[in-house]
Short mmCIF file of C-alpha atoms and ligand atoms in Angstrom, two decimals:
data_model
loop_
_atom_site.label_atom_id
_atom_site.label_comp_id
_atom_site.label_asym_id
_atom_site.label_seq_id
_atom_site.Cartn_x
_atom_site.Cartn_y
_atom_site.Cartn_z
CA ILE A 1 46.66 -56.41 148.61
CA VAL A 2 43.54 -55.43 150.54
CA LYS A 3 43.33 -56.15 154.24
CA VAL A 4 41.06 -55.26 157.15
CA LYS A 5 42.15 -56.05 160.72
CA ASP A 6 39.72 -56.17 163.66
CA VAL A 7 37.38 -53.81 161.93
CA SER A 8 34.04 -52.83 163.46
CA LYS A 9 31.35 -50.46 162.24
CA VAL A 10 28.73 -49.21 164.65
CA TYR A 11 25.70 -47.07 163.98
CA LYS A 12 23.87 -45.38 166.84
CA LYS A 13 20.24 -44.80 165.92
CA ASP A 14 18.30 -42.39 168.17
CA SER A 15 18.38 -43.75 171.71
CA GLY A 16 18.15 -47.34 170.61
CA VAL A 17 20.55 -50.22 170.84
CA PRO A 18 23.67 -49.54 168.73
CA ILE A 19 23.73 -51.48 165.46
CA TYR A 20 26.94 -53.40 164.76
CA ALA A 21 27.02 -53.56 160.96
CA LEU A 22 30.49 -55.16 161.34
CA ARG A 23 32.03 -56.63 164.49
CA ASN A 24 35.73 -57.47 164.70
CA VAL A 25 36.13 -58.48 161.09
CA SER A 26 39.51 -59.48 159.75
CA VAL A 27 39.95 -60.38 156.08
CA ALA A 28 43.13 -60.46 154.01
CA ILE A 29 42.73 -60.62 150.24
CA GLY A 30 45.81 -61.50 148.22
CA ASP A 31 46.91 -60.03 144.92
CA GLY A 32 45.10 -61.71 142.03
CA GLU A 33 42.46 -63.54 144.07
CA PHE A 34 38.83 -63.93 142.99
CA VAL A 35 36.66 -63.78 146.10
CA ALA A 36 32.87 -64.04 146.51
CA ILE A 37 31.19 -62.61 149.63
CA MET A 38 27.80 -64.06 150.50
CA GLY A 39 25.31 -63.68 153.32
CA PRO A 40 21.75 -62.69 154.22
CA SER A 41 20.23 -59.29 153.60
CA GLY A 42 21.47 -56.84 156.24
CA SER A 43 24.42 -59.00 157.31
CA GLY A 44 27.09 -56.37 156.54
CA LYS A 45 28.31 -57.21 153.03
CA SER A 46 28.02 -53.68 151.61
CA THR A 47 29.47 -52.20 154.79
CA LEU A 48 32.49 -54.50 154.45
CA MET A 49 32.87 -53.62 150.74
CA ASN A 50 32.70 -49.89 151.53
CA VAL A 51 35.47 -50.28 154.10
CA LEU A 52 37.62 -52.42 151.76
CA GLY A 53 37.03 -49.89 148.99
CA CYS A 54 37.98 -46.83 151.11
CA LEU A 55 34.49 -45.37 150.77
CA ASP A 56 33.74 -45.59 154.45
CA ARG A 57 35.88 -45.53 157.57
CA PRO A 58 35.49 -48.23 160.20
CA SER A 59 34.59 -47.28 163.82
CA GLU A 60 37.57 -49.40 164.91
CA GLY A 61 40.37 -51.37 163.30
CA GLU A 62 42.82 -50.95 160.43
CA VAL A 63 42.48 -50.95 156.67
CA LEU A 64 45.54 -51.62 154.53
CA ILE A 65 45.82 -51.25 150.77
CA ASP A 66 49.12 -52.55 149.36
CA GLY A 67 50.50 -52.45 152.91
CA GLN A 68 49.57 -48.77 153.43
CA LYS A 69 47.34 -47.94 156.44
CA VAL A 70 44.61 -46.01 154.66
CA ASN A 71 42.41 -45.51 157.71
CA LEU A 72 44.97 -42.87 158.77
CA LEU A 73 44.75 -40.83 155.53
CA ASP A 74 42.66 -37.68 155.17
CA ASP A 75 39.70 -37.69 152.80
CA GLU A 76 41.62 -36.28 149.84
CA ALA A 77 44.48 -38.75 150.08
CA LEU A 78 42.00 -41.60 150.55
CA ALA A 79 40.12 -40.52 147.42
CA ARG A 80 43.37 -40.57 145.46
CA VAL A 81 44.15 -44.16 146.51
CA ARG A 82 40.62 -45.14 145.62
CA ASN A 83 40.75 -43.56 142.19
CA GLN A 84 44.15 -45.03 141.32
CA LYS A 85 43.71 -48.56 142.58
CA ILE A 86 40.06 -49.46 143.01
CA GLY A 87 37.09 -49.84 140.69
CA PHE A 88 33.81 -50.01 142.64
CA VAL A 89 30.43 -51.21 141.37
CA PHE A 90 27.76 -49.91 143.76
CA GLN A 91 24.71 -51.98 144.75
CA SER A 92 22.53 -48.98 143.89
CA PHE A 93 24.68 -47.88 140.90
CA ASN A 94 25.16 -44.24 142.04
CA LEU A 95 25.02 -42.80 138.53
CA LEU A 96 24.68 -39.05 138.02
CA PRO A 97 21.07 -38.67 136.84
CA ARG A 98 21.45 -35.60 134.56
CA THR A 99 24.49 -37.10 132.83
CA SER A 100 24.71 -39.45 129.85
CA ALA A 101 26.07 -42.98 130.14
CA ILE A 102 29.33 -42.06 128.40
CA GLU A 103 29.86 -39.00 130.63
CA ASN A 104 29.18 -41.09 133.73
CA VAL A 105 31.79 -43.60 132.63
CA GLU A 106 34.32 -40.82 131.88
CA LEU A 107 34.28 -39.49 135.47
CA PRO A 108 37.03 -41.73 136.90
CA LEU A 109 39.20 -40.87 133.86
CA ILE A 110 38.84 -37.14 134.50
CA TYR A 111 39.98 -37.65 138.07
CA SER A 112 43.00 -39.75 137.05
CA GLU A 113 43.69 -37.34 134.19
CA ARG A 114 43.43 -40.11 131.63
CA ASP A 115 40.50 -38.55 129.84
CA LYS A 116 42.93 -37.25 127.19
CA ILE A 117 42.95 -40.81 125.88
CA SER A 118 39.82 -40.80 123.78
CA GLY A 119 37.66 -43.85 123.30
CA LEU A 120 38.22 -45.48 126.72
CA ALA A 121 34.70 -44.72 127.97
CA LYS A 122 33.12 -45.81 124.69
CA ALA A 123 35.09 -49.08 124.70
CA ALA A 124 34.11 -49.78 128.32
CA LEU A 125 30.42 -49.36 127.44
CA GLU A 126 30.78 -51.52 124.34
CA ASN A 127 32.34 -54.23 126.51
CA VAL A 128 29.13 -54.45 128.53
CA GLY A 129 26.87 -54.37 125.47
CA LEU A 130 25.81 -50.72 125.66
CA GLY A 131 27.49 -49.35 122.52
CA ASP A 132 24.07 -48.19 121.29
CA ARG A 133 23.12 -46.40 124.53
CA LEU A 134 26.08 -44.00 124.99
CA ASN A 135 24.02 -40.82 125.06
CA HIS A 136 21.13 -42.08 127.19
CA GLN A 137 20.76 -40.68 130.68
CA PRO A 138 20.13 -43.19 133.50
CA GLY A 139 16.37 -42.45 133.42
CA GLU A 140 16.35 -43.51 129.78
CA LEU A 141 17.92 -46.88 130.52
CA SER A 142 16.51 -50.13 131.86
CA GLY A 143 17.54 -51.31 135.36
CA GLY A 144 20.01 -53.81 133.97
CA GLN A 145 21.44 -51.23 131.56
CA GLN A 146 22.03 -48.81 134.47
CA GLN A 147 23.79 -51.62 136.32
CA ARG A 148 26.03 -52.22 133.32
CA VAL A 149 26.91 -48.51 133.10
CA ALA A 150 27.99 -48.74 136.74
CA ILE A 151 30.14 -51.77 135.85
CA ALA A 152 31.72 -50.00 132.86
CA ARG A 153 32.52 -46.99 135.06
CA ALA A 154 34.23 -49.25 137.63
CA LEU A 155 36.43 -50.83 134.94
CA VAL A 156 37.31 -47.87 132.71
CA ASN A 157 40.37 -46.79 134.74
CA ASP A 158 41.79 -50.33 134.54
CA PRO A 159 42.02 -50.69 138.33
CA GLU A 160 44.14 -53.30 140.15
CA ILE A 161 41.28 -54.10 142.50
CA ILE A 162 37.68 -54.59 141.38
CA LEU A 163 35.03 -54.51 144.12
CA ALA A 164 31.55 -55.29 142.82
CA ASP A 165 28.55 -55.14 145.18
CA GLU A 166 25.86 -57.42 143.71
CA PRO A 167 26.80 -56.56 140.09
CA THR A 168 24.26 -58.92 138.50
CA GLY A 169 21.19 -58.31 140.69
CA ASN A 170 19.28 -56.72 137.81
CA LEU A 171 20.63 -58.83 134.96
CA ASP A 172 19.14 -61.85 133.18
CA SER A 173 21.22 -65.05 133.14
CA ARG A 174 22.92 -64.34 129.84
CA ALA A 175 23.97 -60.79 130.73
CA SER A 176 25.08 -62.03 134.19
CA TYR A 177 27.36 -64.64 132.70
CA GLU A 178 28.80 -62.13 130.22
CA ILE A 179 29.72 -59.87 133.12
CA LEU A 180 31.17 -62.76 135.11
CA ALA A 181 33.21 -63.87 132.09
CA LEU A 182 34.54 -60.31 131.84
CA PHE A 183 35.53 -60.33 135.53
CA GLN A 184 37.17 -63.75 135.10
CA GLN A 185 39.18 -62.48 132.14
CA LEU A 186 40.36 -59.43 134.12
CA ASN A 187 41.26 -61.77 136.99
CA ARG A 188 43.34 -63.99 134.72
CA GLN A 189 45.14 -60.82 133.58
CA GLY A 190 46.14 -60.23 137.22
CA ARG A 191 43.37 -58.06 138.71
CA THR A 192 42.03 -58.83 142.16
CA VAL A 193 38.25 -59.30 142.06
CA VAL A 194 35.85 -59.28 145.03
CA ILE A 195 32.14 -59.65 144.35
CA VAL A 196 29.20 -59.64 146.72
CA THR A 197 26.50 -61.94 145.49
CA HIS A 198 23.53 -63.76 146.92
CA GLU A 199 23.42 -66.23 144.03
CA PRO A 200 25.37 -69.49 144.48
CA ASP A 201 25.73 -69.85 140.67
CA ILE A 202 27.59 -66.56 140.55
CA ALA A 203 29.74 -67.39 143.58
CA GLU A 204 30.92 -70.53 141.77
CA TYR A 205 33.14 -68.35 139.55
CA ALA A 206 35.25 -67.38 142.58
CA THR A 207 38.20 -69.33 143.96
CA ARG A 208 37.36 -68.37 147.56
CA ILE A 209 34.03 -67.84 149.30
CA ILE A 210 33.56 -65.72 152.43
CA LYS A 211 30.22 -65.99 154.25
CA ILE A 212 29.11 -63.22 156.57
CA ALA A 213 26.20 -63.19 159.05
CA ASP A 214 25.18 -60.51 161.58
CA GLY A 215 28.28 -58.42 160.91
CA ALA A 216 30.79 -61.24 161.49
CA ILE A 217 32.65 -63.70 159.28
CA GLU A 218 30.90 -67.06 159.45
CA SER A 219 33.24 -68.98 157.12
CA ASP A 220 36.13 -68.25 154.76
CA ALA A 221 37.27 -71.10 152.55
CA ALA A 222 38.54 -72.09 149.13
CA ASN A 223 35.87 -72.86 146.58
CA LEU A 224 36.53 -76.52 145.94
CA ASN A 225 34.17 -76.78 142.99
CA VAL A 226 36.11 -74.55 140.59
CA ILE B 1 -8.65 -57.73 135.27
CA VAL B 2 -5.66 -56.05 133.60
CA LYS B 3 -5.41 -55.94 129.86
CA VAL B 4 -3.29 -54.22 127.23
CA LYS B 5 -4.34 -54.33 123.58
CA ASP B 6 -1.94 -53.58 120.71
CA VAL B 7 0.18 -51.42 122.93
CA SER B 8 3.39 -49.80 121.68
CA LYS B 9 5.85 -47.50 123.42
CA VAL B 10 8.29 -45.52 121.33
CA TYR B 11 11.10 -43.26 122.49
CA LYS B 12 12.71 -40.84 120.07
CA LYS B 13 16.27 -40.11 121.12
CA ASP B 14 17.95 -37.10 119.49
CA SER B 15 17.93 -37.64 115.74
CA GLY B 16 18.58 -41.33 116.01
CA VAL B 17 16.46 -44.33 115.16
CA PRO B 18 13.32 -44.43 117.35
CA ILE B 19 13.50 -47.05 120.12
CA TYR B 20 10.50 -49.39 120.34
CA ALA B 21 10.48 -50.36 124.02
CA LEU B 22 7.18 -52.17 123.28
CA ARG B 23 5.76 -53.05 119.86
CA ASN B 24 2.14 -54.21 119.44
CA VAL B 25 1.91 -56.02 122.74
CA SER B 26 -1.37 -57.62 123.79
CA VAL B 27 -1.68 -59.33 127.18
CA ALA B 28 -4.81 -60.17 129.16
CA ILE B 29 -4.34 -61.09 132.81
CA GLY B 30 -7.29 -62.68 134.56
CA ASP B 31 -8.52 -62.06 138.09
CA GLY B 32 -6.51 -64.11 140.56
CA GLU B 33 -3.73 -65.21 138.22
CA PHE B 34 -0.06 -65.46 139.22
CA VAL B 35 2.05 -64.45 136.24
CA ALA B 36 5.83 -64.24 135.82
CA ILE B 37 7.34 -62.01 133.12
CA MET B 38 10.84 -62.91 131.99
CA GLY B 39 13.25 -61.69 129.34
CA PRO B 40 16.67 -60.19 128.71
CA SER B 41 17.86 -56.87 130.06
CA GLY B 42 16.37 -54.03 128.01
CA SER B 43 13.63 -56.19 126.46
CA GLY B 44 10.72 -54.07 127.73
CA LYS B 45 9.61 -55.74 130.98
CA SER B 46 9.58 -52.59 133.13
CA THR B 47 7.96 -50.62 130.33
CA LEU B 48 5.18 -53.22 130.12
CA MET B 49 4.77 -53.20 133.92
CA ASN B 50 4.58 -49.39 133.99
CA VAL B 51 1.83 -49.48 131.34
CA LEU B 52 -0.08 -52.29 133.13
CA GLY B 53 0.28 -50.36 136.40
CA CYS B 54 -0.97 -47.03 134.98
CA LEU B 55 2.36 -45.32 135.66
CA ASP B 56 3.09 -44.69 132.02
CA ARG B 57 0.89 -44.16 128.98
CA PRO B 58 1.53 -46.18 125.81
CA SER B 59 2.29 -44.39 122.53
CA GLU B 60 -0.49 -46.49 120.95
CA GLY B 61 -3.06 -49.03 122.06
CA GLU B 62 -5.50 -49.51 124.92
CA VAL B 63 -5.10 -50.29 128.61
CA LEU B 64 -8.08 -51.70 130.50
CA ILE B 65 -8.35 -52.18 134.27
CA ASP B 66 -11.51 -54.08 135.33
CA GLY B 67 -12.89 -53.35 131.88
CA GLN B 68 -12.36 -49.57 132.16
CA LYS B 69 -10.28 -47.89 129.43
CA VAL B 70 -7.69 -46.14 131.62
CA ASN B 71 -5.57 -44.78 128.78
CA LEU B 72 -8.39 -42.23 128.26
CA LEU B 73 -8.35 -40.92 131.87
CA ASP B 74 -6.59 -37.72 132.92
CA ASP B 75 -3.60 -37.97 135.27
CA GLU B 76 -5.63 -37.41 138.44
CA ALA B 77 -8.24 -40.05 137.63
CA LEU B 78 -5.50 -42.46 136.59
CA ALA B 79 -3.69 -41.90 139.91
CA ARG B 80 -6.91 -42.70 141.78
CA VAL B 81 -7.35 -46.03 139.96
CA ARG B 82 -3.74 -46.82 140.68
CA ASN B 83 -3.99 -46.03 144.36
CA GLN B 84 -7.22 -47.98 144.83
CA LYS B 85 -6.43 -51.11 142.87
CA ILE B 86 -2.71 -51.52 142.30
CA GLY B 87 0.33 -52.09 144.52
CA PHE B 88 3.56 -51.53 142.61
CA VAL B 89 7.06 -52.62 143.63
CA PHE B 90 9.56 -50.59 141.60
CA GLN B 91 12.78 -52.08 140.23
CA SER B 92 14.67 -49.14 141.74
CA PHE B 93 12.46 -48.93 144.85
CA ASN B 94 11.61 -45.19 144.52
CA LEU B 95 11.66 -44.54 148.27
CA LEU B 96 11.61 -40.95 149.58
CA PRO B 97 15.19 -40.48 150.85
CA ARG B 98 14.52 -38.03 153.73
CA THR B 99 11.67 -40.15 155.08
CA SER B 100 11.70 -43.09 157.47
CA ALA B 101 10.70 -46.61 156.41
CA ILE B 102 7.38 -46.42 158.26
CA GLU B 103 6.53 -43.02 156.74
CA ASN B 104 7.38 -44.31 153.27
CA VAL B 105 5.05 -47.25 153.77
CA GLU B 106 2.26 -44.96 155.07
CA LEU B 107 2.15 -42.89 151.86
CA PRO B 108 -0.39 -45.01 149.94
CA LEU B 109 -2.60 -45.05 153.07
CA ILE B 110 -2.61 -41.24 153.24
CA TYR B 111 -3.74 -41.08 149.63
CA SER B 112 -6.50 -43.64 150.15
CA GLU B 113 -7.43 -41.97 153.45
CA ARG B 114 -6.87 -45.21 155.35
CA ASP B 115 -4.11 -43.77 157.50
CA LYS B 116 -6.64 -43.35 160.33
CA ILE B 117 -6.29 -47.10 160.84
CA SER B 118 -3.14 -47.24 162.93
CA GLY B 119 -0.69 -50.07 162.76
CA LEU B 120 -1.12 -50.97 159.07
CA ALA B 121 2.28 -49.61 158.05
CA LYS B 122 4.00 -51.23 161.05
CA ALA B 123 2.36 -54.59 160.31
CA ALA B 124 3.37 -54.39 156.63
CA LEU B 125 7.00 -53.82 157.64
CA GLU B 126 6.89 -56.61 160.20
CA ASN B 127 5.60 -58.95 157.48
CA VAL B 128 8.81 -58.39 155.51
CA GLY B 129 11.07 -58.77 158.53
CA LEU B 130 11.76 -55.08 159.15
CA GLY B 131 9.98 -54.57 162.48
CA ASP B 132 13.28 -53.37 163.98
CA ARG B 133 14.02 -50.85 161.21
CA LEU B 134 10.83 -48.71 161.23
CA ASN B 135 12.58 -45.40 161.86
CA HIS B 136 15.54 -45.88 159.54
CA GLN B 137 15.74 -43.75 156.42
CA PRO B 138 16.60 -45.50 153.16
CA GLY B 139 20.25 -44.44 153.42
CA GLU B 140 20.42 -46.25 156.76
CA LEU B 141 19.19 -49.51 155.30
CA SER B 142 20.90 -52.24 153.30
CA GLY B 143 19.95 -52.74 149.63
CA GLY B 144 17.76 -55.73 150.41
CA GLN B 145 16.10 -53.87 153.31
CA GLN B 146 15.24 -50.95 150.98
CA GLN B 147 13.77 -53.45 148.56
CA ARG B 148 11.63 -54.89 151.32
CA VAL B 149 10.38 -51.43 152.33
CA ALA B 150 9.29 -50.98 148.70
CA ILE B 151 7.46 -54.33 148.90
CA ALA B 152 5.74 -53.40 152.18
CA ARG B 153 4.63 -50.09 150.67
CA ALA B 154 3.13 -51.90 147.66
CA LEU B 155 1.12 -54.23 149.91
CA VAL B 156 -0.02 -51.93 152.73
CA ASN B 157 -3.19 -50.73 150.93
CA ASP B 158 -4.26 -54.36 150.36
CA PRO B 159 -4.47 -53.91 146.58
CA GLU B 160 -6.38 -56.27 144.22
CA ILE B 161 -3.46 -56.26 141.78
CA ILE B 162 0.18 -56.61 142.82
CA LEU B 163 2.78 -55.69 140.18
CA ALA B 164 6.34 -56.39 141.33
CA ASP B 165 9.28 -55.45 139.09
CA GLU B 166 12.19 -57.70 140.09
CA PRO B 167 11.22 -57.75 143.79
CA THR B 168 14.00 -60.14 144.85
CA GLY B 169 16.97 -58.79 142.88
CA ASN B 170 18.74 -57.66 146.07
CA LEU B 171 17.63 -60.45 148.37
CA ASP B 172 19.39 -63.61 149.49
CA SER B 173 17.65 -66.95 148.80
CA ARG B 174 15.92 -67.14 152.15
CA ALA B 175 14.51 -63.61 152.06
CA SER B 176 13.51 -64.17 148.39
CA TYR B 177 11.50 -67.25 149.27
CA GLU B 178 9.85 -65.49 152.22
CA ILE B 179 8.69 -62.74 149.86
CA LEU B 180 7.51 -65.27 147.27
CA ALA B 181 5.63 -67.21 149.97
CA LEU B 182 3.95 -63.93 150.96
CA PHE B 183 2.93 -63.25 147.33
CA GLN B 184 1.65 -66.81 147.00
CA GLN B 185 -0.45 -66.42 150.14
CA LEU B 186 -1.94 -63.15 148.84
CA ASN B 187 -2.63 -64.88 145.52
CA ARG B 188 -4.47 -67.73 147.25
CA GLN B 189 -6.55 -65.08 149.02
CA GLY B 190 -7.63 -63.83 145.59
CA ARG B 191 -5.12 -61.11 144.63
CA THR B 192 -3.75 -61.00 141.11
CA VAL B 193 0.07 -61.11 141.13
CA VAL B 194 2.42 -60.22 138.28
CA ILE B 195 6.17 -60.37 138.91
CA VAL B 196 9.05 -59.56 136.61
CA THR B 197 11.98 -61.78 137.35
CA HIS B 198 15.11 -62.96 135.60
CA GLU B 199 15.49 -65.99 137.89
CA PRO B 200 13.86 -69.25 136.72
CA ASP B 201 13.56 -70.46 140.37
CA ILE B 202 11.40 -67.46 141.18
CA ALA B 203 9.32 -67.83 137.99
CA GLU B 204 8.47 -71.38 139.10
CA TYR B 205 6.05 -69.96 141.69
CA ALA B 206 3.85 -68.56 138.91
CA THR B 207 1.08 -70.45 137.12
CA ARG B 208 1.78 -68.66 133.84
CA ILE B 209 5.04 -67.44 132.28
CA ILE B 210 5.27 -64.65 129.70
CA LYS B 211 8.58 -64.21 127.88
CA ILE B 212 9.41 -60.92 126.23
CA ALA B 213 12.25 -60.07 123.84
CA ASP B 214 12.98 -56.83 121.96
CA GLY B 215 9.69 -55.24 123.02
CA ALA B 216 7.48 -58.09 121.82
CA ILE B 217 5.88 -61.14 123.44
CA GLU B 218 7.96 -64.20 122.57
CA SER B 219 5.86 -66.80 124.41
CA ASP B 220 2.93 -66.87 126.83
CA ALA B 221 2.10 -70.24 128.36
CA ALA B 222 0.96 -72.03 131.47
CA ASN B 223 3.72 -73.10 133.82
CA LEU B 224 3.43 -76.88 133.61
CA ASN B 225 5.81 -77.53 136.48
CA VAL B 226 3.71 -76.06 139.27
N1 LIG C 1 23.52 -45.37 158.40
C1 LIG C 1 23.06 -46.45 159.05
N2 LIG C 1 22.44 -46.29 160.25
C2 LIG C 1 21.94 -47.37 160.91
N3 LIG C 1 22.03 -48.63 160.49
C3 LIG C 1 22.63 -48.84 159.30
C4 LIG C 1 23.16 -47.77 158.51
N4 LIG C 1 23.67 -48.29 157.37
C5 LIG C 1 23.48 -49.62 157.42
N5 LIG C 1 22.85 -49.96 158.58
C6 LIG C 1 22.50 -51.31 159.00
O1 LIG C 1 23.69 -52.10 158.94
C7 LIG C 1 23.35 -53.45 158.56
C8 LIG C 1 24.27 -53.93 157.46
O2 LIG C 1 24.01 -53.24 156.27
P1 LIG C 1 24.68 -53.66 154.87
O3 LIG C 1 24.23 -52.65 153.86
O4 LIG C 1 26.13 -53.85 155.02
O5 LIG C 1 24.00 -55.09 154.59
P2 LIG C 1 24.15 -56.06 153.33
O6 LIG C 1 24.72 -57.34 153.82
O7 LIG C 1 24.83 -55.37 152.21
O8 LIG C 1 22.63 -56.33 152.93
P3 LIG C 1 21.92 -56.52 151.49
O9 LIG C 1 22.22 -57.91 151.07
O10 LIG C 1 20.47 -56.32 151.85
O11 LIG C 1 22.44 -55.47 150.57
C9 LIG C 1 21.87 -53.44 158.17
O12 LIG C 1 21.13 -54.12 159.16
C10 LIG C 1 21.49 -51.98 158.09
O13 LIG C 1 20.15 -51.73 158.54
N1 LIG C 2 13.16 -42.61 128.34
C1 LIG C 2 13.73 -43.48 127.47
N2 LIG C 2 14.31 -43.01 126.35
C2 LIG C 2 14.89 -43.86 125.48
N3 LIG C 2 14.94 -45.20 125.62
C3 LIG C 2 14.39 -45.72 126.74
C4 LIG C 2 13.76 -44.89 127.72
N4 LIG C 2 13.31 -45.70 128.72
C5 LIG C 2 13.62 -46.96 128.37
N5 LIG C 2 14.28 -46.98 127.19
C6 LIG C 2 14.75 -48.17 126.48
O1 LIG C 2 13.65 -49.07 126.37
C7 LIG C 2 14.12 -50.42 126.46
C8 LIG C 2 13.26 -51.22 127.43
O2 LIG C 2 13.49 -50.77 128.73
P1 LIG C 2 12.88 -51.55 130.00
O3 LIG C 2 13.24 -50.74 131.19
O4 LIG C 2 11.43 -51.84 129.79
O5 LIG C 2 13.69 -52.93 129.95
P2 LIG C 2 13.66 -54.17 130.97
O6 LIG C 2 13.20 -55.36 130.24
O7 LIG C 2 12.90 -53.79 132.22
O8 LIG C 2 15.18 -54.36 131.32
P3 LIG C 2 15.93 -54.78 132.70
O9 LIG C 2 15.77 -56.25 132.82
O10 LIG C 2 17.35 -54.38 132.42
O11 LIG C 2 15.31 -54.02 133.82
C9 LIG C 2 15.58 -50.37 126.85
O12 LIG C 2 16.39 -50.75 125.74
C10 LIG C 2 15.83 -48.92 127.25
O13 LIG C 2 17.13 -48.46 126.87
MG1 LIG C 3 24.24 -54.70 150.36
MG1 LIG C 4 13.46 -53.48 134.16
#
């Protein structure tokens, strides 16, 4: 359902040595899988997620979503695929600061023209325990509450593919496991889930674990402990 | 060395019920202690840290740094105390986006007029493993690298008191333990360290653990496992 083939991402910084955030990475994720991506800080996990999620174009290689080569699409067409099929939880949340939690969560609905259906944003926030924080702006929320708004926004459009970049980094154990249980439930209902995490306890929820180091895949195997 | 007495922090949101982020909290942290603060998302940890670190004024109660009542100081005097005595690692990093890593880390030195001493900012970044990222702006750094710039900035002025709000939330295990080892070393050299964490493994490094729930102290005890 989501595939990258021989993908590289290079950054050239001043006159220095080019930085290979990704080098020749190939990953194929099947419909309905639950994948965890792990690896050290700076190893390329977010870069890989941004390419999988059509938020960033690779320097080389192909990206296919449902068999369609999306690296060939223009920005507008790419944004449409993203909005229809993918829900993305950003490592740094990316919430609009002057906008309430409920309005932040409504954004993907406006784009997919589903905002006529009232109550979706409210329900999404209730599902992550923020029913009493709907009108708070991000600056009026704790770090973990902001993270949960970002999660609610990723899920409100009921996407086929959920890509979550360190979705529990700011959450206590109980809130982390509530979020993971939510992802597991969505996965059992047929959604494909890919999460970046640096915590082995969180990775245990996945059926497949991909390890990345220095921009390359180090290992990619079934999680035998599930 | 840092003390809050009967401190409360109330937010009034629209016409709703006031939110007590902190209610009658009293905590006294002694010179040279290593304290971990734990608790659920939204329980008041960052609010308590901001009050301890002179970044936010309580609605009620007293805040004392080295015996001086800082809640009575004006903003400029408070900022001076903060710059001289406290190094703060923010949960959301608070880096200047258009500014390189090394310039971000130099900021506290400019304020304390120690920026004449060259190499301090570079050394601070090298100590957190970012010697090869000095000229990158935050947007050109991974989440964990941004977090480490925030840590370097908190430590560059060699503060007596280090307050770190979830300093390892975006770091893999190895980088987390490197940062904790660094804090431990600074603590053995006499610095007072207070870290908010939601990970029990990280809290194990502390000699005292404070648990907070719903804006109030739930427990405050020595860590018997050290
Ligand atoms: N715009 C950029 N210019 C230069 N280098 C960049 C840029 N963006 C990212 N990098 C570098 O690419 C590498 C990979 O970054 P990436 O964000 O994918 O890491 P990550 O695995 O998500 O790390 P973390 O666990 O810390 O979030 C890092 O070393 C980073 O410094
Ligand atoms: N400006 C504000 N207006 C209204 N409520 C606020 C404001 N700032 C914080 N709050 C509320 O105060 C409570 C405590 O927030 P705080 O940031 O201290 O929590 P926390 O323990 O650090 O949580 P986390 O672990 O998620 O970072 C939260 O419920 C939050 O919604
Ligand atoms: Mg990342
Ligand atoms: Mg917090």
